[in-house]
Amino acid sequence: MKAQKQFYVANWKMNWDFDETVTFITQHYDDFRELGRIHPESQIVLCPSSIALAQAAAVFQDSGIMIGGQDCADHHKGAFTGQVSAEQIKTAGGAFCIIGHSEQRKYAGSTNVVIAHKCEQAFLADLTPILCIGETKEQLQQGKTSAVLEEQLKSIVDLFAPKTYLLHDKQFLIAYEPVWAIGTNSVPTQDHLDFVYGWLSNFIKKQLPVAQIFLLYGGSVSPQTIKEIKHNPLINGFLVGGASLDFQEFKKIVECT
Ligand code: PGA
């Protein structure tokens, strides 16, 4: 059954420098609060780059708007130059963390096993992971979508099988983000979404029953495309890239669903 809660995650990627991020959140502080107030079932999560995360968290403290990281390390702490730990995100005021985004998989070489460890670090730090999974265009054309998703989720299932206590009653957001839909303005058909979310919810019921899982969709979500993708009742929110850089566009997406 469809849970009431819906998540709207703004993934600002590496688009803004510190000043630009602060200007945007300061300009739209009241707008975001108001949007959250009018739609109490909608949890808005803003994911700035790590340099601006603490500042964003300070601005939105106690506002109902949550802040998330865009990635975290697969280790707790130590000699990992350049990485940001889940604990650091948490203590800077973050509550969520995107993990396994296809751009991380592609450009930073994150494997499924590393991504599973990042999710573990997020749970240990009391951050809600937003795990991204999805197939490439080629894999889609070869009819391998469910095989790819299964492979991506298997490392999570294997890692948590002996430690289910880490997942107990914890929110776990899983975003289906077909790589071919990211930044392309093309979105999957109704049939494809029905197939994927049906498959995902069955898989999760069998393999990850202890967590409170919410399934999201990401990839070219905009005020135009949301109308085509919002119908599936198993989708409990959206991960928004490009359109989240414009408050009015983001607002239309929240208001359309
Ligand atoms: P997009 O990005 O909305 O610009 O397609 C989504 C994402 O990469 O999370």
Coordinates of N, CA and C and ligand atoms in Angstrom, one line a residue, residues 9 11 13 98 101-103 132 177 181-185 218-222 239-244, ligand 1:
V9 N 13.9 15.1 -3.2 CA 15.3 15.3 -3.0 C 15.9 16.1 -4.1
N11 N 19.1 17.3 -5.8 CA 20.5 17.0 -5.9 C 21.2 18.1 -6.8
K13 N 24.2 18.6 -7.2 CA 25.5 18.1 -7.8 C 26.6 19.1 -7.5
I98 N 22.9 10.8 -0.3 CA 22.8 10.1 -1.6 C 24.0 9.2 -1.7
H101 N 25.3 7.1 -6.5 CA 24.8 7.8 -7.7 C 25.6 7.4 -8.9
S102 N 24.9 7.3 -10.1 CA 25.7 6.8 -11.3 C 26.9 7.6 -11.6
E103 N 26.9 8.9 -11.3 CA 28.0 9.7 -11.6 C 29.2 9.3 -10.7
C132 N 21.1 5.0 -5.0 CA 20.7 5.1 -6.4 C 21.1 3.8 -7.1
E177 N 17.2 5.2 -10.7 CA 17.6 6.3 -11.6 C 18.3 5.6 -12.8
A181 N 18.3 8.1 -18.4 CA 17.3 9.2 -18.2 C 17.9 10.4 -17.5
I182 N 19.1 10.3 -17.0 CA 19.7 11.4 -16.2 C 20.1 12.5 -17.1
G183 N 19.6 13.7 -16.9 CA 20.0 14.9 -17.7 C 19.7 14.8 -19.2
T184 N 18.7 13.9 -19.6 CA 18.5 13.7 -21.0 C 17.1 14.2 -21.5
N185 N 16.3 14.5 -20.5 CA 14.9 14.9 -20.8 C 14.0 13.8 -21.3
G218 N 14.3 8.9 -10.1 CA 15.2 10.0 -10.5 C 15.6 9.9 -11.9
G219 N 15.8 11.0 -12.6 CA 16.2 11.0 -14.0 C 15.3 11.9 -14.8
S220 N 15.7 13.1 -15.1 CA 14.9 14.1 -15.9 C 13.5 14.4 -15.3
V221 N 13.5 14.4 -14.0 CA 12.2 14.8 -13.4 C 12.1 16.3 -13.6
S222 N 11.0 16.8 -14.1 CA 10.7 18.2 -14.3 C 9.2 18.5 -14.3
L239 N 14.0 12.1 -7.0 CA 15.3 12.7 -6.9 C 15.5 13.6 -8.1
V240 N 15.7 14.9 -7.8 CA 15.6 15.9 -8.9 C 17.0 16.6 -9.0
G241 N 17.5 16.5 -10.2 CA 18.8 17.1 -10.5 C 18.6 18.5 -11.1
G242 N 18.7 18.6 -12.4 CA 18.7 19.9 -13.1 C 17.5 20.8 -12.6
A243 N 16.3 20.3 -12.5 CA 15.1 21.1 -12.2 C 15.2 21.6 -10.8
S244 N 16.0 21.1 -9.9 CA 16.0 21.5 -8.5 C 16.9 22.8 -8.4
Ligands
PGA1 P1 18.4 15.1 -13.6 O1 19.4 14.4 -12.5 O2 17.1 15.4 -12.8 O3 19.1 16.4 -14.0 O4 18.2 14.1 -14.7 C1 18.9 13.5 -11.6 C2 20.1 12.9 -10.8 O5 21.2 12.7 -11.4 O6 20.0 12.7 -9.6

